[in-house]
Short mmCIF file of C-alpha atoms in Angstrom, two decimals:
data_model
loop_
_atom_site.label_atom_id
_atom_site.label_comp_id
_atom_site.label_asym_id
_atom_site.label_seq_id
_atom_site.Cartn_x
_atom_site.Cartn_y
_atom_site.Cartn_z
CA UNK R 1 92.75 171.02 -5.45
CA UNK R 2 91.11 167.80 -6.64
CA UNK R 3 90.00 164.72 -4.78
CA UNK R 4 92.19 161.57 -4.83
CA UNK R 5 91.38 159.05 -7.52
CA UNK R 6 90.66 155.37 -6.82
CA UNK R 7 90.78 152.42 -9.22
CA UNK R 8 86.98 152.16 -9.16
CA UNK R 9 86.82 155.59 -10.85
CA UNK R 10 88.87 154.49 -13.87
CA UNK R 11 87.58 153.39 -17.25
CA UNK R 12 88.42 149.95 -18.64
CA UNK R 13 90.97 151.26 -21.11
CA UNK R 14 92.60 153.42 -18.44
CA UNK R 15 92.85 150.38 -16.15
CA UNK R 16 94.55 148.44 -18.95
CA UNK R 17 97.02 151.29 -19.44
CA UNK R 18 97.71 151.39 -15.68
CA UNK R 19 98.40 147.66 -15.59
CA UNK R 20 100.72 147.93 -18.60
CA UNK R 21 102.65 150.75 -16.92
CA UNK R 22 103.02 148.72 -13.72
CA UNK R 23 104.35 145.69 -15.58
CA UNK R 24 106.90 147.86 -17.42
CA UNK R 25 107.85 150.64 -14.96
CA UNK R 26 110.82 151.88 -17.01
CA UNK R 27 109.56 151.52 -20.57
CA UNK R 28 108.21 154.35 -22.71
CA UNK R 29 104.47 154.17 -23.31
CA UNK R 30 102.83 154.75 -26.70
CA UNK R 31 99.27 155.69 -27.67
CA UNK R 32 98.28 157.66 -24.57
CA UNK R 33 96.45 160.68 -25.97
CA UNK R 34 93.33 158.60 -26.66
CA UNK R 35 92.90 158.22 -22.88
CA UNK R 36 91.87 161.90 -22.71
CA UNK R 37 88.33 161.24 -23.94
CA UNK R 38 84.91 162.53 -22.90
CA UNK R 39 84.67 159.97 -20.13
CA UNK R 40 88.07 161.01 -18.74
CA UNK R 41 87.05 164.68 -18.90
CA UNK R 42 83.79 163.87 -17.11
CA UNK R 43 85.64 162.07 -14.32
CA UNK R 44 88.07 164.98 -14.00
CA UNK R 45 85.14 167.41 -13.81
CA UNK R 46 83.56 165.39 -11.00
CA UNK R 47 86.67 165.58 -8.85
CA UNK R 48 87.15 169.35 -9.09
CA UNK R 49 86.10 171.35 -6.05
CA UNK R 50 82.97 173.46 -6.19
CA UNK R 51 84.46 176.22 -4.04
CA UNK R 52 87.76 176.56 -5.94
CA UNK R 53 88.91 180.02 -7.03
CA UNK R 54 87.88 180.97 -10.56
CA UNK R 55 90.24 181.84 -13.42
CA UNK R 56 90.15 184.78 -15.81
CA UNK R 57 86.94 183.50 -17.43
CA UNK R 58 85.04 183.69 -14.11
CA UNK R 59 83.37 180.30 -14.78
CA UNK R 60 82.45 178.24 -11.71
CA UNK R 61 81.82 174.51 -11.54
CA UNK R 62 78.10 175.15 -11.09
CA UNK R 63 77.94 177.32 -14.23
CA UNK R 64 79.90 174.79 -16.29
CA UNK R 65 77.67 171.97 -15.09
CA UNK R 66 74.54 173.70 -16.42
CA UNK R 67 75.51 172.54 -19.94
CA UNK R 68 77.96 169.82 -18.94
CA UNK R 69 77.60 167.33 -21.80
CA UNK R 70 77.60 170.02 -24.45
CA UNK R 71 80.66 171.67 -22.90
CA UNK R 72 82.57 168.39 -22.58
CA UNK R 73 81.81 167.35 -26.14
CA UNK R 74 83.01 170.71 -27.42
CA UNK R 75 86.17 170.54 -25.30
CA UNK R 76 86.92 167.02 -26.52
CA UNK R 77 86.42 168.05 -30.14
CA UNK R 78 88.95 170.87 -29.73
CA UNK R 79 91.42 168.53 -28.02
CA UNK R 80 91.06 165.89 -30.75
CA UNK R 81 91.58 168.35 -33.61
CA UNK R 82 94.38 170.32 -31.94
CA UNK R 83 92.30 173.51 -31.59
CA UNK R 84 92.42 173.57 -27.79
CA UNK R 85 94.28 176.56 -26.29
CA UNK R 86 95.03 177.04 -22.60
CA UNK R 87 93.85 180.43 -21.33
CA UNK R 88 96.20 182.68 -19.32
CA UNK R 89 96.41 182.11 -15.58
CA UNK R 90 95.00 184.61 -13.12
CA UNK R 91 97.72 185.39 -10.59
CA UNK R 92 96.89 186.07 -6.96
CA UNK R 93 99.28 186.74 -4.11
CA UNK R 94 98.96 184.90 -0.79
CA UNK R 95 100.42 186.87 2.16
CA UNK R 96 103.49 185.41 3.88
CA UNK R 97 105.73 186.47 6.73
CA UNK R 98 107.41 189.91 6.77
CA UNK R 99 105.15 191.40 4.10
CA UNK R 100 106.14 188.89 1.43
CA UNK R 101 103.66 187.06 -0.78
CA UNK R 102 103.41 183.68 -2.50
CA UNK R 103 102.26 183.94 -6.15
CA UNK R 104 99.55 181.43 -7.10
CA UNK R 105 98.30 180.82 -10.65
CA UNK R 106 94.57 180.13 -11.05
CA UNK R 107 93.54 178.35 -14.26
CA UNK R 108 90.23 178.78 -16.05
CA UNK R 109 87.77 176.04 -15.15
CA UNK R 110 87.94 174.24 -18.51
CA UNK R 111 91.73 174.20 -18.28
CA UNK R 112 91.48 172.64 -14.82
CA UNK R 113 89.48 169.78 -16.34
CA UNK R 114 92.18 169.14 -18.96
CA UNK R 115 94.93 169.33 -16.35
CA UNK R 116 93.10 166.87 -14.07
CA UNK R 117 92.71 164.38 -16.94
CA UNK R 118 96.43 164.72 -17.75
CA UNK R 119 97.27 164.31 -14.08
CA UNK R 120 95.60 160.89 -14.09
CA UNK R 121 97.82 159.73 -16.94
CA UNK R 122 101.04 161.13 -15.47
CA UNK R 123 100.19 159.63 -12.08
CA UNK R 124 99.92 156.04 -13.28
CA UNK R 125 102.93 156.44 -15.60
CA UNK R 126 105.37 157.71 -12.98
CA UNK R 127 104.00 156.26 -9.74
CA UNK R 128 105.77 152.89 -10.32
CA UNK R 129 109.07 154.79 -10.73
CA UNK R 130 108.87 157.04 -7.68
CA UNK R 131 111.07 156.19 -4.71
CA UNK R 132 109.99 155.42 -1.15
CA UNK R 133 111.55 158.69 0.00
CA UNK R 134 108.86 160.72 -1.83
CA UNK R 135 105.68 161.42 0.14
CA UNK R 136 104.03 164.50 -1.37
CA UNK R 137 100.92 164.32 -3.58
CA UNK R 138 101.01 160.56 -4.00
CA UNK R 139 98.23 158.00 -3.43
CA UNK R 140 97.92 156.83 0.18
CA UNK R 141 100.85 159.00 1.29
CA UNK R 142 100.98 162.31 3.10
CA UNK R 143 102.90 164.66 5.36
CA UNK R 144 102.28 162.56 8.47
CA UNK R 145 103.87 159.56 6.72
CA UNK R 146 106.95 161.67 6.00
CA UNK R 147 107.15 162.63 9.68
CA UNK R 148 106.81 158.96 10.66
CA UNK R 149 109.69 158.10 8.32
CA UNK R 150 111.79 160.74 10.10
CA UNK R 151 110.83 159.22 13.45
CA UNK R 152 111.92 155.76 12.26
CA UNK R 153 115.32 157.12 11.21
CA UNK R 154 115.73 158.80 14.60
CA UNK R 155 114.76 155.66 16.55
CA UNK R 156 117.22 153.61 14.50
CA UNK R 157 120.05 156.00 15.38
CA UNK R 158 120.44 157.06 11.73
CA UNK R 159 119.62 160.75 12.17
CA UNK R 160 122.54 162.10 14.18
CA UNK R 161 123.06 164.93 11.69
CA UNK R 162 120.26 166.49 9.64
CA UNK R 163 120.64 168.41 6.40
CA UNK R 164 117.74 170.87 6.40
CA UNK R 165 117.32 172.18 2.84
CA UNK R 166 115.20 174.89 1.24
CA UNK R 167 114.86 175.26 -2.56
CA UNK R 168 114.22 178.87 -3.56
CA UNK R 169 111.09 179.44 -5.70
CA UNK R 170 111.02 175.83 -6.88
CA UNK R 171 107.91 175.92 -9.07
CA UNK R 172 109.05 179.14 -10.76
CA UNK R 173 112.53 177.72 -11.44
CA UNK R 174 111.72 174.42 -13.17
CA UNK R 175 113.58 174.26 -16.50
CA UNK R 176 110.98 173.17 -19.05
CA UNK R 177 113.43 171.57 -21.54
CA UNK R 178 114.78 169.36 -18.73
CA UNK R 179 111.24 168.56 -17.60
CA UNK R 180 110.32 167.59 -21.16
CA UNK R 181 113.25 165.16 -21.32
CA UNK R 182 112.16 163.62 -18.03
CA UNK R 183 108.58 163.16 -19.20
CA UNK R 184 109.78 161.56 -22.43
CA UNK R 185 111.47 158.82 -20.45
CA UNK R 186 107.95 157.40 -20.05
CA UNK R 187 105.93 159.12 -22.77
CA UNK R 188 106.46 158.40 -26.45
CA UNK R 189 103.13 159.87 -27.58
CA UNK R 190 103.93 163.28 -29.11
CA UNK R 191 100.26 164.30 -29.13
CA UNK R 192 100.19 164.00 -25.36
CA UNK R 193 103.49 165.85 -25.03
CA UNK R 194 102.10 168.73 -27.10
CA UNK R 195 99.04 168.91 -24.86
CA UNK R 196 101.23 169.02 -21.74
CA UNK R 197 103.28 171.74 -23.41
CA UNK R 198 100.14 173.82 -23.95
CA UNK R 199 99.45 173.61 -20.22
CA UNK R 200 103.00 174.76 -19.44
CA UNK R 201 103.50 177.54 -21.98
CA UNK R 202 100.73 179.86 -20.82
CA UNK R 203 100.58 183.54 -20.03
CA UNK R 204 100.06 184.92 -16.54
CA UNK R 205 97.71 187.84 -15.97
CA UNK R 206 98.86 189.75 -12.89
CA UNK R 207 96.52 192.69 -12.41
CA UNK R 208 96.48 194.26 -15.86
CA UNK R 209 99.87 192.92 -16.96
CA UNK R 210 100.22 189.82 -19.13
CA UNK R 211 103.56 187.98 -19.09
CA UNK R 212 104.71 184.70 -20.62
CA UNK R 213 107.52 183.21 -18.47
CA UNK R 214 110.01 180.79 -20.01
CA UNK R 215 110.60 178.88 -16.76
CA UNK R 216 108.50 177.09 -14.20
CA UNK R 217 105.15 175.46 -13.66
CA UNK R 218 102.53 177.72 -12.11
CA UNK R 219 102.11 177.02 -8.40
CA UNK R 220 98.41 176.40 -7.88
CA UNK R 221 97.94 174.52 -11.16
CA UNK R 222 96.41 171.03 -10.95
CA UNK R 223 99.41 169.67 -12.88
CA UNK R 224 102.14 171.35 -10.81
CA UNK R 225 102.37 168.77 -7.97
CA UNK R 226 102.88 165.75 -10.25
CA UNK R 227 105.25 167.68 -12.53
CA UNK R 228 107.21 168.81 -9.47
CA UNK R 229 107.46 165.21 -8.27
CA UNK R 230 108.71 164.05 -11.68
CA UNK R 231 111.30 166.84 -11.79
CA UNK R 232 112.71 166.16 -8.32
CA UNK R 233 112.55 162.40 -8.82
CA UNK R 234 115.21 162.67 -11.52
CA UNK R 235 117.03 165.73 -10.17
CA UNK R 236 117.28 164.56 -6.55
CA UNK R 237 115.79 161.18 -5.57
CA UNK R 238 117.44 159.00 -8.22
CA UNK R 239 120.78 160.77 -7.84
CA UNK R 240 120.74 160.39 -4.06
CA UNK R 241 119.73 156.71 -4.06
CA UNK R 242 121.94 155.55 -6.94
CA UNK R 243 125.01 157.82 -6.81
CA UNK R 244 125.27 159.26 -3.31
CA UNK R 245 124.27 156.54 -0.83
CA UNK R 246 126.66 153.87 -2.15
CA UNK R 247 129.60 156.27 -1.62
CA UNK R 248 128.78 157.14 2.00
CA UNK R 249 130.43 155.52 5.02
CA UNK R 250 127.28 155.43 7.12
CA UNK R 251 123.52 155.32 6.68
CA UNK R 252 121.58 158.18 5.09
CA UNK R 253 117.85 158.74 4.55
CA UNK R 254 116.21 161.25 2.22
CA UNK R 255 112.65 162.32 3.15
CA UNK R 256 110.94 164.54 0.58
CA UNK R 257 107.48 166.08 0.42
CA UNK R 258 107.33 167.70 -3.02
CA UNK R 259 109.98 170.46 -2.84
CA UNK R 260 110.44 170.26 0.96
CA UNK R 261 113.06 167.73 2.05
CA UNK R 262 115.52 166.78 4.77
CA UNK R 263 118.35 164.24 4.69
CA UNK R 264 119.23 162.25 7.82
CA UNK R 265 122.83 161.09 8.28
CA UNK R 266 124.43 158.67 10.68
CA UNK R 267 127.84 160.33 10.30
CA UNK R 268 128.72 164.03 10.22
CA UNK R 269 131.47 163.63 7.59
CA UNK R 270 128.92 162.13 5.19
CA UNK R 271 126.60 165.08 5.81
CA UNK R 272 129.35 167.60 5.06
CA UNK R 273 130.27 165.85 1.80
CA UNK R 274 126.67 165.78 0.58
CA UNK R 275 126.13 169.44 1.49
CA UNK R 276 129.15 170.37 -0.66
CA UNK R 277 127.75 168.66 -3.78
CA UNK R 278 123.98 169.10 -3.30
CA UNK R 279 123.94 172.72 -4.46
CA UNK R 280 125.97 171.84 -7.57
CA UNK R 281 123.62 168.98 -8.40
CA UNK R 282 120.48 171.11 -8.15
CA UNK R 283 122.14 173.93 -10.07
CA UNK R 284 122.35 171.61 -13.10
CA UNK R 285 118.54 171.66 -13.14
CA UNK R 286 118.15 175.41 -12.58
CA UNK R 287 117.42 175.09 -8.85
CA UNK R 288 119.10 177.00 -6.05
CA UNK R 289 119.38 176.25 -2.35
CA UNK R 290 118.50 179.14 -0.06
CA UNK R 291 121.82 180.09 1.57
CA UNK R 292 120.24 181.15 4.88
CA UNK R 293 117.77 178.26 5.21
CA UNK R 294 120.03 175.35 4.25
CA UNK R 295 122.13 174.04 7.12
CA UNK R 296 123.48 171.04 8.98
CA UNK R 297 121.96 170.32 12.41
CA UNK R 298 123.51 168.24 15.15
CA UNK R 299 120.54 166.07 16.14
CA UNK R 300 122.16 163.44 18.34
CA UNK R 301 120.07 162.06 21.18
CA UNK R 302 121.13 163.75 24.45
CA UNK R 303 122.78 161.41 26.99
CA UNK R 304 120.54 159.87 29.63
CA UNK R 305 122.64 161.53 32.33
CA UNK R 306 121.54 164.95 31.11
CA UNK R 307 118.49 165.76 33.22
CA UNK R 308 117.90 169.42 32.40
CA UNK R 309 117.98 171.84 29.48
CA UNK R 310 117.29 171.24 25.83
CA UNK R 311 118.41 168.66 23.31
CA UNK R 312 121.26 169.04 20.88
CA UNK R 313 119.27 170.77 18.14
CA UNK R 314 115.92 171.33 16.47
CA UNK R 315 114.67 171.59 12.90
CA UNK R 316 111.53 172.66 11.04
CA UNK R 317 109.81 170.46 8.50
CA UNK R 318 106.27 170.47 7.06
CA UNK R 319 104.99 173.08 9.50
CA UNK R 320 106.43 171.41 12.62
CA UNK R 321 109.43 172.07 14.83
CA UNK R 322 111.08 168.78 15.84
CA UNK R 323 113.26 168.58 18.91
CA UNK R 324 114.42 166.34 21.77
CA UNK R 325 112.22 166.33 24.85
CA UNK R 326 113.01 164.97 28.29
CA UNK R 327 110.86 162.00 29.29
CA UNK R 328 110.70 162.18 33.08
CA UNK R 329 109.01 158.80 33.55
CA UNK R 330 111.41 156.84 31.34
CA UNK R 331 114.45 158.86 32.49
CA UNK R 332 115.45 159.51 28.90
CA UNK R 333 114.80 161.64 25.82
CA UNK R 334 112.35 161.22 22.97
CA UNK R 335 111.57 162.96 19.68
CA UNK R 336 108.82 165.55 20.05
CA UNK R 337 106.85 167.78 17.68
CA UNK R 338 105.23 171.18 18.07
CA UNK R 339 103.66 173.64 15.66
CA UNK R 340 106.41 175.91 14.41
CA UNK R 341 105.97 179.53 15.42
CA UNK R 342 105.32 180.79 11.85
CA UNK R 343 102.57 178.20 11.31
CA UNK R 344 100.94 179.05 14.63
CA UNK R 345 101.02 182.78 13.87
CA UNK R 346 99.53 182.12 10.45
CA UNK R 347 96.70 180.09 11.99
CA UNK R 348 95.92 182.85 14.51
CA UNK R 349 95.95 185.48 11.74
CA UNK R 350 93.59 183.33 9.67
CA UNK R 351 91.12 183.15 12.56
CA UNK R 352 91.49 186.90 13.09
CA UNK R 353 90.76 187.66 9.42
CA UNK R 354 87.71 185.41 9.48
CA UNK R 355 86.25 186.94 12.67
CA UNK R 356 86.81 190.47 11.38
CA UNK R 357 85.33 189.93 7.91
CA UNK R 358 82.37 187.79 9.09
CA UNK R 359 81.44 189.56 12.32
CA UNK R 360 77.99 190.40 10.90
CA UNK R 361 77.11 186.73 10.58
CA UNK R 362 74.82 185.17 13.16
CA UNK R 363 76.46 183.58 16.19
CA UNK R 364 75.58 179.98 15.14
CA UNK R 365 77.07 180.49 11.67
CA UNK R 366 80.25 182.05 13.07
CA UNK R 367 80.59 179.26 15.60
CA UNK R 368 80.14 176.52 12.98
CA UNK R 369 82.77 178.08 10.70
CA UNK R 370 85.26 178.60 13.55
CA UNK R 371 84.76 175.02 14.68
CA UNK R 372 85.54 173.72 11.19
CA UNK R 373 88.68 175.83 11.00
CA UNK R 374 89.96 174.73 14.39
CA UNK R 375 89.12 171.07 13.80
CA UNK R 376 90.91 171.17 10.45
CA UNK R 377 93.97 172.55 12.26
CA UNK R 378 93.74 169.77 14.87
CA UNK R 379 93.52 167.11 12.14
CA UNK R 380 96.95 168.12 10.85
CA UNK R 381 98.80 169.60 13.82
CA UNK R 382 97.19 167.43 16.51
CA UNK R 383 100.18 165.10 16.89
CA UNK R 384 102.00 163.61 19.88
CA UNK R 385 103.33 166.16 22.38
CA UNK R 386 101.74 169.12 20.57
CA UNK R 387 98.73 169.72 22.82
CA UNK R 388 100.20 172.98 24.16
CA UNK R 389 100.30 174.60 20.70
CA UNK R 390 96.68 173.60 20.09
CA UNK R 391 95.64 175.10 23.43
CA UNK R 392 97.33 178.38 22.50
CA UNK R 393 95.40 178.53 19.24
CA UNK R 394 92.03 177.87 20.91
CA UNK R 395 92.78 180.46 23.60
CA UNK R 396 93.73 183.09 21.00
CA UNK R 397 90.67 182.19 18.89
CA UNK R 398 88.44 182.89 21.89
CA UNK R 399 90.06 186.28 22.46
CA UNK R 400 89.76 187.23 18.80
CA UNK R 401 86.13 186.13 18.60
CA UNK R 402 85.31 188.19 21.69
CA UNK R 403 87.06 191.24 20.23
CA UNK R 404 85.16 191.21 16.93
CA UNK R 405 81.82 190.31 18.43
CA UNK R 406 82.29 193.39 20.57
CA UNK R 407 82.62 195.54 17.45
CA UNK R 408 79.38 194.52 15.82
CA UNK R 409 77.55 197.41 17.41
CA UNK R 410 78.42 200.66 19.16
CA UNK R 411 75.32 200.52 21.33
CA UNK R 412 75.66 197.23 23.20
CA UNK R 413 78.90 196.04 24.72
CA UNK R 414 79.74 192.38 25.20
CA UNK R 415 81.32 191.74 28.59
CA UNK R 416 83.51 188.76 29.39
CA UNK R 417 80.76 187.38 31.61
CA UNK R 418 78.26 187.47 28.75
CA UNK R 419 80.85 186.00 26.40
CA UNK R 420 81.56 183.10 28.79
CA UNK R 421 77.81 182.49 28.99
CA UNK R 422 77.72 182.41 25.19
CA UNK R 423 80.58 179.87 25.15
CA UNK R 424 78.49 177.48 27.22
CA UNK R 425 76.08 177.20 24.30
CA UNK R 426 78.64 177.68 21.51
CA UNK R 427 81.81 176.17 22.91
CA UNK R 428 84.94 176.12 20.80
CA UNK R 429 86.33 172.60 20.18
CA UNK R 430 88.72 171.25 22.77
CA UNK R 431 92.30 170.58 21.62
CA UNK R 432 92.96 166.90 21.03
CA UNK R 433 95.62 164.65 19.59
CA UNK R 434 94.33 163.22 16.30
CA UNK R 435 97.48 161.65 14.81
CA UNK R 436 99.99 159.24 16.33
CA UNK R 437 103.41 159.75 14.75
CA UNK R 438 105.10 157.14 16.92
CA UNK R 439 103.60 154.27 14.91
CA UNK R 440 105.08 152.99 11.65
CA UNK R 441 101.93 153.37 9.56
CA UNK R 442 98.81 155.56 9.61
#
């Protein structure tokens, strides 16, 4: 939603506040609201995407920039005097599997600026507290790092049993009073807390219906990722590291990417004990484990003597299916990744929707856009052992492109021979491995 922030982008007073927070990672911080000044708002504006969806006001970044200084000064004046009000969110529904949808809340552009400025403050306040097990929406960390952490646990023999967990409707279930208490562990400035509250207690406009929910943080909001990390840090990470691990007989590793997480266990009895109490722990914070998607998986490495068949089990995490694969050369088994079937279907449907809705574009424009989409897919899913899934996507993309090019006109028909000739000039990108998950660091 916004670009990552580096230390060179910070003001002097923000850098001083960051250093103070690092020196005292568990102390409450005073006098923070003054950090949301015109300069902070200007930096937040610069990091917002130009092509982001617009809120109920219909204002784009380009339109706001036409009178940038005047708009920022007016926004700051309203923030300073307490007259700022967050506008309702515009709700859209993203299609999912089996006809379901994922609700996303789109803020007005000015509200995105305020949220981005608040995100900077929350980031430097809580980043020193976050545990190593947390990988989502943090500086210099990402999904591939979480997968590498899983690989390290497997190689060390500490992932014989996996607890695969799924939290139902996490962002819609966050209890705001509990979240407020968590934030106040680091924030003593009530002016800043009131401003965060204004960004939480907002209406949602869904079609022509306006509702004001009492729970949750709107998924799609600039603030939601950091607030979600804070919530699960106290609800899950701290509890697991301080209360659970010392009571286990064997090793255990929690790997969390925002609300997606798995727990690796060395011993099955430890895994069963944690599964019994995990649901009760999350229930204290208004969260519920999905009964059909939360399970224990036997993930022991198959014996070397086993030469055929599949490994002991497989699991899905961050869009990948992870399983044991036979290594013929080394006469053993190794951890392998492939694009999970739902993610692959979603990618094919995305290409199909693009080719159908943009079939009137010129061939060079269609080719450039398809290439960007496929390359973006490769950049994430192009990991060790996953070349086959990438090849399937490129093959299906070619078929879909041919189909919708053929429907541009009823007069001329595009044959496969002509299409193959076209591919010589406008070839789709070749599948390639872009990320090595077998190394310890990116």
